[in-house]
Short mmCIF file of C-alpha atoms in Angstrom, two decimals:
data_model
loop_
_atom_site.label_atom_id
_atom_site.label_comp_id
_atom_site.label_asym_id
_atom_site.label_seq_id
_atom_site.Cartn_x
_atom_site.Cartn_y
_atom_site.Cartn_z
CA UNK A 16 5.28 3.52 -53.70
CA UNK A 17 8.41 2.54 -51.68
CA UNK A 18 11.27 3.61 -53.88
CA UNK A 19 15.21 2.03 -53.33
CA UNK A 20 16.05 5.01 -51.40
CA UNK A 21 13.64 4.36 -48.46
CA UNK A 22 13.63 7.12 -46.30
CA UNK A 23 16.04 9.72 -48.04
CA UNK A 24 13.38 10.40 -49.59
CA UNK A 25 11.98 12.58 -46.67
CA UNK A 26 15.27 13.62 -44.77
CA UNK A 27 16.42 17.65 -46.33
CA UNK A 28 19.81 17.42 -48.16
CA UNK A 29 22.38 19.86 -45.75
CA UNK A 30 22.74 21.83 -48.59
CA UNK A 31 18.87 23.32 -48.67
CA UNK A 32 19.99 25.23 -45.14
CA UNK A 33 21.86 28.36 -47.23
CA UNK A 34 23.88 29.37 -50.07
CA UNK A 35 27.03 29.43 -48.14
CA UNK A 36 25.57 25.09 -47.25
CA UNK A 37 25.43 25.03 -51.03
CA UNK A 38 28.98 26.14 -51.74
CA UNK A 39 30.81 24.49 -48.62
CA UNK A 40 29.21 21.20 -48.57
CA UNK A 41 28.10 20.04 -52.49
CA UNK A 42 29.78 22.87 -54.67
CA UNK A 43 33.32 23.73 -53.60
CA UNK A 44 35.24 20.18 -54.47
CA UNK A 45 33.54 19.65 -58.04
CA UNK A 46 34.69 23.77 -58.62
CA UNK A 47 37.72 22.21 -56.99
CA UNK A 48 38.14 19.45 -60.13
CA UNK A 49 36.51 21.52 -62.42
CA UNK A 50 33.35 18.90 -62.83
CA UNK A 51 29.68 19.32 -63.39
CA UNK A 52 28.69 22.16 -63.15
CA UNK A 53 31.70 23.81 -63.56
CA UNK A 54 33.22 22.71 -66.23
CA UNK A 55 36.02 25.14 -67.87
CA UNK A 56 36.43 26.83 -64.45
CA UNK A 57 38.97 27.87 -62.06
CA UNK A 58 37.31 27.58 -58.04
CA UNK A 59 39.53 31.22 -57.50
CA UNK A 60 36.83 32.82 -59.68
CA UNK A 61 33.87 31.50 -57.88
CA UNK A 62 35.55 31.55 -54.07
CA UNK A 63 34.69 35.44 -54.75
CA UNK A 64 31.52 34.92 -55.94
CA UNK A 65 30.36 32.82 -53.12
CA UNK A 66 32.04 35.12 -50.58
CA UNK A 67 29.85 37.83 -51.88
CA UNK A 68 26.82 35.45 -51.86
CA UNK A 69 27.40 34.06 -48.40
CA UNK A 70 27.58 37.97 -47.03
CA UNK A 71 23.97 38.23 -48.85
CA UNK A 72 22.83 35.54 -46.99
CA UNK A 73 21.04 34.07 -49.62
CA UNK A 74 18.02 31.27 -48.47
CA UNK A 75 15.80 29.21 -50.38
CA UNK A 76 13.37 30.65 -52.05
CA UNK A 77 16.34 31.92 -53.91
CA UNK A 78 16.15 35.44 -55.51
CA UNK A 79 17.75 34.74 -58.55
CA UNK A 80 18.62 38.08 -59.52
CA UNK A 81 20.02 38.89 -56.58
CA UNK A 82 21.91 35.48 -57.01
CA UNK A 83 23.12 36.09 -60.48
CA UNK A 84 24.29 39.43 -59.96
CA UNK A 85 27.65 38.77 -58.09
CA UNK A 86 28.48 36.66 -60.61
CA UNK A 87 28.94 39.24 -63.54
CA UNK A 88 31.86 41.65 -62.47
CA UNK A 89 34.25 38.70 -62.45
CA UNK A 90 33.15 37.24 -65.55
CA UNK A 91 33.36 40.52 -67.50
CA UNK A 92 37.29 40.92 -66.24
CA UNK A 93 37.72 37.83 -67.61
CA UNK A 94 36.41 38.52 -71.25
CA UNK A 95 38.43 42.22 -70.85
CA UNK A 96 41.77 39.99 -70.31
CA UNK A 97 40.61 37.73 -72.82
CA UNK A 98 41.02 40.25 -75.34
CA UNK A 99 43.43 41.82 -74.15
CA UNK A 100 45.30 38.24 -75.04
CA UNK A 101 43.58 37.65 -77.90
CA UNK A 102 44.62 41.21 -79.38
CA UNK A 103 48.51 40.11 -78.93
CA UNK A 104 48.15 36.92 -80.49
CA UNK A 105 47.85 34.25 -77.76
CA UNK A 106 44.67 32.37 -78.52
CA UNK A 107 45.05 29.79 -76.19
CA UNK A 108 45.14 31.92 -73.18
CA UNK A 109 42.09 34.02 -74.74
CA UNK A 110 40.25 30.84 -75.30
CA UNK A 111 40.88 29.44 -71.23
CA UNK A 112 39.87 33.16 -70.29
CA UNK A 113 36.99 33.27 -72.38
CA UNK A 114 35.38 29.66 -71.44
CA UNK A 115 35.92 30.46 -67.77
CA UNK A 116 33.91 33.86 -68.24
CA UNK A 117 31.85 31.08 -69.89
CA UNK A 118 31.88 29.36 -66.70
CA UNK A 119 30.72 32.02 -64.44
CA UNK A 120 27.83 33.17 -66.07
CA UNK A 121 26.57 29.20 -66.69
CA UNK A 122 26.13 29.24 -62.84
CA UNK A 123 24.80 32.63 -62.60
CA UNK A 124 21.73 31.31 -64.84
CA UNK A 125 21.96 27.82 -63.28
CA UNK A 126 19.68 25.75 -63.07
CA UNK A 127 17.30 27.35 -65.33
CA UNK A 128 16.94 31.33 -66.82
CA UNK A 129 13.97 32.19 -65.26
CA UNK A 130 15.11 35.87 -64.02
CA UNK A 131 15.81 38.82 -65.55
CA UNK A 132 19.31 38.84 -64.58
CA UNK A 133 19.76 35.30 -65.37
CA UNK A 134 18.27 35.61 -69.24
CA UNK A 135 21.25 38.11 -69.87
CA UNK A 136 23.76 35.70 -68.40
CA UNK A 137 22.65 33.11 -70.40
CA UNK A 138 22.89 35.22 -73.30
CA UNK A 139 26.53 36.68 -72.32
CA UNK A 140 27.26 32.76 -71.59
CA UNK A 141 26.50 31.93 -75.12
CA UNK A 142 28.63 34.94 -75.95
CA UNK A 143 31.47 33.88 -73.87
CA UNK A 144 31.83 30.30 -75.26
CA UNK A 145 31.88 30.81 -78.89
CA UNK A 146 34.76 33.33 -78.18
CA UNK A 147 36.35 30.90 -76.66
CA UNK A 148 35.44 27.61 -78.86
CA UNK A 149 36.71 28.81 -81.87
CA UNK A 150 40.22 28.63 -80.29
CA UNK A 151 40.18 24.75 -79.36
CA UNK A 152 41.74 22.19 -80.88
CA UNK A 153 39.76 21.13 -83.22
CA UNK A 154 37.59 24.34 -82.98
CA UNK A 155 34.04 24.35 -80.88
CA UNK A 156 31.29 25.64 -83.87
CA UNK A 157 27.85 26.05 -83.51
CA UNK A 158 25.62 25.26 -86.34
CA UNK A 159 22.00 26.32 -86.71
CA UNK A 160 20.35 22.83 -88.00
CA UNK A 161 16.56 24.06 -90.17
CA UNK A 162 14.64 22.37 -87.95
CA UNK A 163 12.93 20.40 -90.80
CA UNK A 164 10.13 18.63 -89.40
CA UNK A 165 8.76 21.06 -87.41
CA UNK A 166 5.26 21.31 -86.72
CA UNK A 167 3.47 23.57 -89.09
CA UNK A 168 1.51 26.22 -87.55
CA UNK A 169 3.64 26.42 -84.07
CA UNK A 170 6.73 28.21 -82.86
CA UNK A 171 8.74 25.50 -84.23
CA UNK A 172 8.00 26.42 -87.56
CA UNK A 173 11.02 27.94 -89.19
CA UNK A 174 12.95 27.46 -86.78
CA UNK A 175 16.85 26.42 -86.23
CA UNK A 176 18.17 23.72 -83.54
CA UNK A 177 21.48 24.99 -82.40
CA UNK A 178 24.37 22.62 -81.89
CA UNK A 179 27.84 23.06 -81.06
CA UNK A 180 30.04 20.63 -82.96
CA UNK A 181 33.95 19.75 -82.74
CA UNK A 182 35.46 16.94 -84.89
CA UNK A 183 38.88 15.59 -85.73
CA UNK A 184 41.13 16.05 -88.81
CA UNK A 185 39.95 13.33 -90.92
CA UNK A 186 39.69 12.76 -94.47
CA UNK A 187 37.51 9.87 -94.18
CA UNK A 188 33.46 10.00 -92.04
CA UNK A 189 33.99 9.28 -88.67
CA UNK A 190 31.63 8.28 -85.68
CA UNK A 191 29.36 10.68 -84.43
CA UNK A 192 28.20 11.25 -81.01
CA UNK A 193 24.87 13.34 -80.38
CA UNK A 194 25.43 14.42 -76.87
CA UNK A 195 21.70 15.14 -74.79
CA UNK A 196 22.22 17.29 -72.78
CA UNK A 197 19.68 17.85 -69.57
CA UNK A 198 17.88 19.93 -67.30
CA UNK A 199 20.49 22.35 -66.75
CA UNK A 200 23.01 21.29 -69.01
CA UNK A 201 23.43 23.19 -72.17
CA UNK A 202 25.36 22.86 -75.10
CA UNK A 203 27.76 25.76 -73.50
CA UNK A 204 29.45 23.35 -71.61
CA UNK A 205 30.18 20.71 -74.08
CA UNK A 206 34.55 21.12 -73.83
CA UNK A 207 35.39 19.01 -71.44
CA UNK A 208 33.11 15.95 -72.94
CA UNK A 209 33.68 16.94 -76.63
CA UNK A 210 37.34 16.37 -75.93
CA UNK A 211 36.68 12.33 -74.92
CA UNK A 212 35.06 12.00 -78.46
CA UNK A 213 37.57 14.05 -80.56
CA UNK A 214 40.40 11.92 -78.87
CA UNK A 215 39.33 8.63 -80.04
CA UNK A 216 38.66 10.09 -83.35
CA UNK A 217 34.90 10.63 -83.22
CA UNK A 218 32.47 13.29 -83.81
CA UNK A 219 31.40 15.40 -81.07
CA UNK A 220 28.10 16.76 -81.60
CA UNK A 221 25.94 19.11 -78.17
CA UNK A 222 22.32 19.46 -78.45
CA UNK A 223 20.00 20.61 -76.30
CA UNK A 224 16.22 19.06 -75.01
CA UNK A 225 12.93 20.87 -75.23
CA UNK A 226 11.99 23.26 -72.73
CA UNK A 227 15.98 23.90 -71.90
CA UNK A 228 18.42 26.78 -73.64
CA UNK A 229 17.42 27.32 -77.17
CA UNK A 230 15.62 24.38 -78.17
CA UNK A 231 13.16 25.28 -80.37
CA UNK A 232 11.10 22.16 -79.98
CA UNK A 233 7.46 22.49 -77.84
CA UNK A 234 8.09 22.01 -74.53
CA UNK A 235 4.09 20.70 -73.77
CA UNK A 236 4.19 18.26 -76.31
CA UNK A 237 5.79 14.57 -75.97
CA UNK A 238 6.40 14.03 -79.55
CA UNK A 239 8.19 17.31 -80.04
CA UNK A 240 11.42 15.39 -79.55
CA UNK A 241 11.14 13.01 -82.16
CA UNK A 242 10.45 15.78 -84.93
CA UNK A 243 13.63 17.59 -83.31
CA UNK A 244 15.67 13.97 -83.94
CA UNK A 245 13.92 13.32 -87.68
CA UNK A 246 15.36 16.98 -88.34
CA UNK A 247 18.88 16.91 -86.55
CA UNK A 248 19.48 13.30 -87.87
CA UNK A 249 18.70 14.32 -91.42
CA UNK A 250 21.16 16.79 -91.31
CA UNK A 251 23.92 15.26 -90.04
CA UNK A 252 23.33 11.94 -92.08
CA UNK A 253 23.98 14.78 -95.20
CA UNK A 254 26.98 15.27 -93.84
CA UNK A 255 30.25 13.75 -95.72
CA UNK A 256 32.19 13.96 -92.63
CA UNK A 257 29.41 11.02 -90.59
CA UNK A 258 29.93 7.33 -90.38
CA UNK A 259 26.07 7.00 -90.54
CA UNK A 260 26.32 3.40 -89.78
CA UNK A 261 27.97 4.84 -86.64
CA UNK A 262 25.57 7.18 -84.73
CA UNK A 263 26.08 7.37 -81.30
CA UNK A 264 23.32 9.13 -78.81
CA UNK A 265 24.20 9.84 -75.16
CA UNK A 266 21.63 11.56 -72.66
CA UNK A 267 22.89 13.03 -69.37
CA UNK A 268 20.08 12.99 -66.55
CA UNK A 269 16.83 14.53 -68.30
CA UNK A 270 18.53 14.49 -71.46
CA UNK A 271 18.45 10.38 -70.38
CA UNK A 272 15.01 10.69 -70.76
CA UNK A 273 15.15 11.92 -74.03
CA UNK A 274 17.65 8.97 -74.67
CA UNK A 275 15.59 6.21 -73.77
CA UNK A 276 12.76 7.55 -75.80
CA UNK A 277 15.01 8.11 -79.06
CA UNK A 278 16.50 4.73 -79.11
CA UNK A 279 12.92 3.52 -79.59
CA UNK A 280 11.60 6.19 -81.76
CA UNK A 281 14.79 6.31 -84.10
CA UNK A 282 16.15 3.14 -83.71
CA UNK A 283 16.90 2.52 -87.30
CA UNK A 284 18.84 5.36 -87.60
CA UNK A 285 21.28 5.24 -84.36
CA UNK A 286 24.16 2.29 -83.64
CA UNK A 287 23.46 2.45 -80.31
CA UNK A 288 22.21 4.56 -77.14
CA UNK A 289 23.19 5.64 -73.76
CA UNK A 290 20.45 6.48 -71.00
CA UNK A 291 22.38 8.00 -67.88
CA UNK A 292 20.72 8.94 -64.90
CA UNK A 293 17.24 9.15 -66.72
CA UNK A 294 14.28 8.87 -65.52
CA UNK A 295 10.99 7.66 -67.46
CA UNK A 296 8.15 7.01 -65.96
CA UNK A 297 8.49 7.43 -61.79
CA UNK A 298 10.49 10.49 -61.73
CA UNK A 299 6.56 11.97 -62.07
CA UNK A 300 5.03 10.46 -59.54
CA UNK A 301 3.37 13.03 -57.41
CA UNK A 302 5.19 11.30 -53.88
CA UNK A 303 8.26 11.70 -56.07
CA UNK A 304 7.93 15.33 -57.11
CA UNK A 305 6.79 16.02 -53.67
CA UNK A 306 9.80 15.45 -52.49
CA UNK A 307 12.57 16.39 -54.50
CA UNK A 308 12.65 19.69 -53.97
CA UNK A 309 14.86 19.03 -50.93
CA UNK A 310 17.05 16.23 -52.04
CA UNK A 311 20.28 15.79 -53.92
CA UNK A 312 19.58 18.85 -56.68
CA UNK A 313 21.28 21.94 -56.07
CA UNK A 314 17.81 23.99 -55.90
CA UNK A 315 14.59 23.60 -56.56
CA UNK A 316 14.28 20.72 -58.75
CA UNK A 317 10.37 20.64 -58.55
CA UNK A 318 10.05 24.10 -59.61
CA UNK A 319 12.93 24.16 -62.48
CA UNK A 320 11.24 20.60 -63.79
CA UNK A 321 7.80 22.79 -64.09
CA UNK A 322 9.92 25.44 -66.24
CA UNK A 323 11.27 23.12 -68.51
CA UNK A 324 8.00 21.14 -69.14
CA UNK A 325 6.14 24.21 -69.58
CA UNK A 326 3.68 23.95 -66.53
CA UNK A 327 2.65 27.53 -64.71
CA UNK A 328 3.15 26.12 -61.39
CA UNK A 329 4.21 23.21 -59.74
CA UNK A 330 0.76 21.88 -58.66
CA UNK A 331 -0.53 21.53 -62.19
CA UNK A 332 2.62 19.66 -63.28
CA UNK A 333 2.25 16.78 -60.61
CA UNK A 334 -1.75 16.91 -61.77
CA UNK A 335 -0.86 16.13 -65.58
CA UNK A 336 2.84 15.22 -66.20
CA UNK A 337 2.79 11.68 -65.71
CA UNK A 338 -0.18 10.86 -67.95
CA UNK A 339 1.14 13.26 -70.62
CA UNK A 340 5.12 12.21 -70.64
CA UNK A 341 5.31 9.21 -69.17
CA UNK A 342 7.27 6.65 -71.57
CA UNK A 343 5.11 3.86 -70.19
CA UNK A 344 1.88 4.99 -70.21
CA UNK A 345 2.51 6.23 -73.82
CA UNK A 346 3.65 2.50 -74.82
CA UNK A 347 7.04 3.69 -75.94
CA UNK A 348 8.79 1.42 -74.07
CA UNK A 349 6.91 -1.38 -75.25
CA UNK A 350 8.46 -0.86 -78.90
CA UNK A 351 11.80 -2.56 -80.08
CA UNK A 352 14.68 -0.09 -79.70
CA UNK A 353 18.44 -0.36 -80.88
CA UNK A 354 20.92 -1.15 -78.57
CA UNK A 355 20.95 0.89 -75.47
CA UNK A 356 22.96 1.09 -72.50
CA UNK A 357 21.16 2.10 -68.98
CA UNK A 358 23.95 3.76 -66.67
CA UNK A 359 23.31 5.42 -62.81
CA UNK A 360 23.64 5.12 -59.39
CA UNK A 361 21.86 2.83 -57.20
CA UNK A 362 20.92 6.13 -54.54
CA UNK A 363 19.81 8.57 -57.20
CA UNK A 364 17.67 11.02 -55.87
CA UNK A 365 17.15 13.33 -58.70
CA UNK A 366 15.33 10.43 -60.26
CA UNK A 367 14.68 7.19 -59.07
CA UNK A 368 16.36 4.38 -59.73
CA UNK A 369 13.15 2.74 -60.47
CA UNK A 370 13.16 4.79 -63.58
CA UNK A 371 16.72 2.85 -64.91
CA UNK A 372 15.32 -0.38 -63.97
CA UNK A 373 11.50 0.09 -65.89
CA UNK A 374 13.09 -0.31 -69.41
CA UNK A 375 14.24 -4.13 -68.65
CA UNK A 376 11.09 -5.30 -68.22
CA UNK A 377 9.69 -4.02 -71.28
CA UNK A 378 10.64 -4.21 -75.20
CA UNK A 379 13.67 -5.34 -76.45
CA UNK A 380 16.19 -6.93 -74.07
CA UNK A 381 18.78 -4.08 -72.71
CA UNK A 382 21.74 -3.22 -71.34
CA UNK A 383 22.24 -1.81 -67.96
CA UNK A 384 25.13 -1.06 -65.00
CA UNK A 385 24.13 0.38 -61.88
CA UNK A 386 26.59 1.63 -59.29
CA UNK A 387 26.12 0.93 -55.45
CA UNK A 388 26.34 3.86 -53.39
CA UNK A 389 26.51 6.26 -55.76
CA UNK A 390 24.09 9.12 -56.48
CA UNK A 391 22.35 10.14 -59.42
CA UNK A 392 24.42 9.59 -63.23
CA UNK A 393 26.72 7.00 -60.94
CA UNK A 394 29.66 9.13 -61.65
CA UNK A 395 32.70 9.07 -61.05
CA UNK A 396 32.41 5.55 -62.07
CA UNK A 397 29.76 5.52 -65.08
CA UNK A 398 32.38 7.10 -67.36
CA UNK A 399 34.67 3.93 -67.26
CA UNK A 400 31.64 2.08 -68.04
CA UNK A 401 30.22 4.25 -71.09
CA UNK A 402 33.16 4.95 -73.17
CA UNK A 403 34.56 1.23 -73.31
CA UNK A 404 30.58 0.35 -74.33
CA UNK A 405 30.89 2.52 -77.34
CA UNK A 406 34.05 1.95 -78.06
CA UNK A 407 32.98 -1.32 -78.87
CA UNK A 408 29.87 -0.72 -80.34
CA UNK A 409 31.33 1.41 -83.28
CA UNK A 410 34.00 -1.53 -83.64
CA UNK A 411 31.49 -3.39 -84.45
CA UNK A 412 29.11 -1.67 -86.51
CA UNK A 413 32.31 -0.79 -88.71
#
């Protein structure tokens, strides 16, 4: 089909040439700022990382051990002088050291664990955070939610969702917003996000998708996700601390997926929803995933999409994704949904735009801004339009 893009769609992203194309010309400025991905970082920690990486001469197909590896002496001086400072007493300096240990290894498994050497950095990365979470203000805690609906007979069976929570001093409940996070997103990286909520007095709650981090929801099967919500909302609707009229979801990229699927399957439960940059139908087209291994993501997108959905290879994914996780096909979208807000750019390439547009013409009426000229979750703009929308929307559930 012709998608908005038009030919990008076939021209190779500059960044595909090397690792040293990766860092220079997509990486550096957002270590830079301190932006996805690298969120609690400092870009003096990863200039040596990436000098060591450019030496190797690293190409796609990546070796991802031999990737990771660099990655892991700086990190580990940075949890040695994070205890060094924790020892005397200065927790704030112990937590920044800690989350940007955090930081390192989050790249060093990025985008997905699928080596050796990445499993143990996500593992140390997990490690690093909770060190350092415990010494925000309010504190970063991670909760194991009994994932209550599981599906007898299955892996998910007593099993725990993990989710990092922060939420202000309050002595009354307070909004609550569920944060979905993505492909490579995980709830490791929540700080920087977490503080937006916890500022206007809200709830901050991280939680992962199936297929990504610990998640113990089946990756193969579509409805996994809404047994995940049934449990996770349950438990935080116990909670004497939630404004359950006041419920907020967010997805990020394929957590906006997993948005625009709960704000039809839960709509009862939430106040309102916020798709960004997900996709829901297109983003499996087989001339889609054809192509976006060489396009705006970082690495290869096809490949790390097949890991998360829990395909062996790539080829059997484009064969059987669609018809098996499509929202459209599977008549989701057809179904009334609560109020949800559709945010991303007009020249996403990670999924189409296509994909933000198919929910309008379907269902209950929506709500939708799309950015010209900028690239997949619309940023930097789409956070000036997101955080005014709910803003409102718990004024006026309240």
């Amino acid at each position: 089909m012709p998608y908005y893009i038009g030919e990008k769609l076939h021209e190779k992203a500059p960044h595909h040439e090397s690792i040293k194309a990766l860092w220079e010309l997509k990486w550096k400025k957002p270590c830079m700022f301190g932006v996805y991905p690298f969120m609690d970082s400092k870009l003096e920690d990863f200039e040596k990382v990436f000098a060591k990486l450019i030496e190797l001469n690293l190409s796609e197909p990546i070796d991802f051990d031999q990737y990771a590896a660099p990655f892991f002496p700086g990190a580990e001086d940075l949890e040695t002088q994070a205890q060094e400072e924790e020892n005397s007493g200065d927790v704030a300096k112990a937590s920044e050291l800690y989350l940007r240990a955090a930081a390192l290894y989050r790249i060093a498994r990025f985008p997905v664990p699928r080596s050796p050497k990445q499993k143990e950095a996500w593992k140390r990365n997990k490690d690093a955070y909770a060190k350092g979470g415990r010494h925000l203000n309010p504190p970063m805690i991670e909760y194991k939610v009994p994932h209550t609906h599981a599906l007898p007979g299955t892996t998910e069976e007593n099993s725990f969702i993990p989710v990092c929570i922060r939420r202000p001093q309050s002595d009354k409940p307070v909004p609550t917003v569920i944060q979905i996070f993505g492909l490579d997103g995980y709830r490791t990286e929540f700080t920087p996000a977490s503080r937006l909520f916890t500022d206007r007095g809200w709830a901050a709650v991280a939680v992962e998708i199936p297929g990504t981090g610990d998640c113990p929801a089946l990756r193969q099967d579509p409805k996994s996700p809404d047994r995940l919500w049934c449990s996770l909302l349950d438990w935080l609707e116990a909670k004497d601390w939630v404004d359950t009229k006041n419920i907020v979801a967010w997805g990020l990229s394929t957590g906006g997926y997993y948005a625009i699927r709960i704000a039809h399957t839960h709509k009862e439960r939430l106040a309102g929803v916020v798709a960004q940059g997900g996709g829901c139908h297109h983003m499996f087209d087989r001339e889609w995933l054809d192509n976006v291994g060489h396009m705006e993501y970082p690495f290869d997108l096809d490949h790390s999409l097949a890991v998360k959905y829990g395909y062996d290879d790539v080829e059997t994914m484009k064969q059987d994704a669609q018809q098996r996780f499509s929202l459209l096909e599977s008549g989701v979208l057809d179904q009334t949904s609560t109020r949800l807000l559709l945010v991303n750019g007009m020249n996403d390439s990670i999924y189409p735009i296509e994909d933000s547009l198919l929910p309008l013409q379907y269902g209950s009426i929506k709500e939708a801004r799309f950015v010209p000229g900028a690239s997949h979750m619309g940023e930097p703009a789409a956070g000036k339009i997101i955080l005014p929308w709910i803003e409102q929307l718990v004024r006026v559930s309240r």
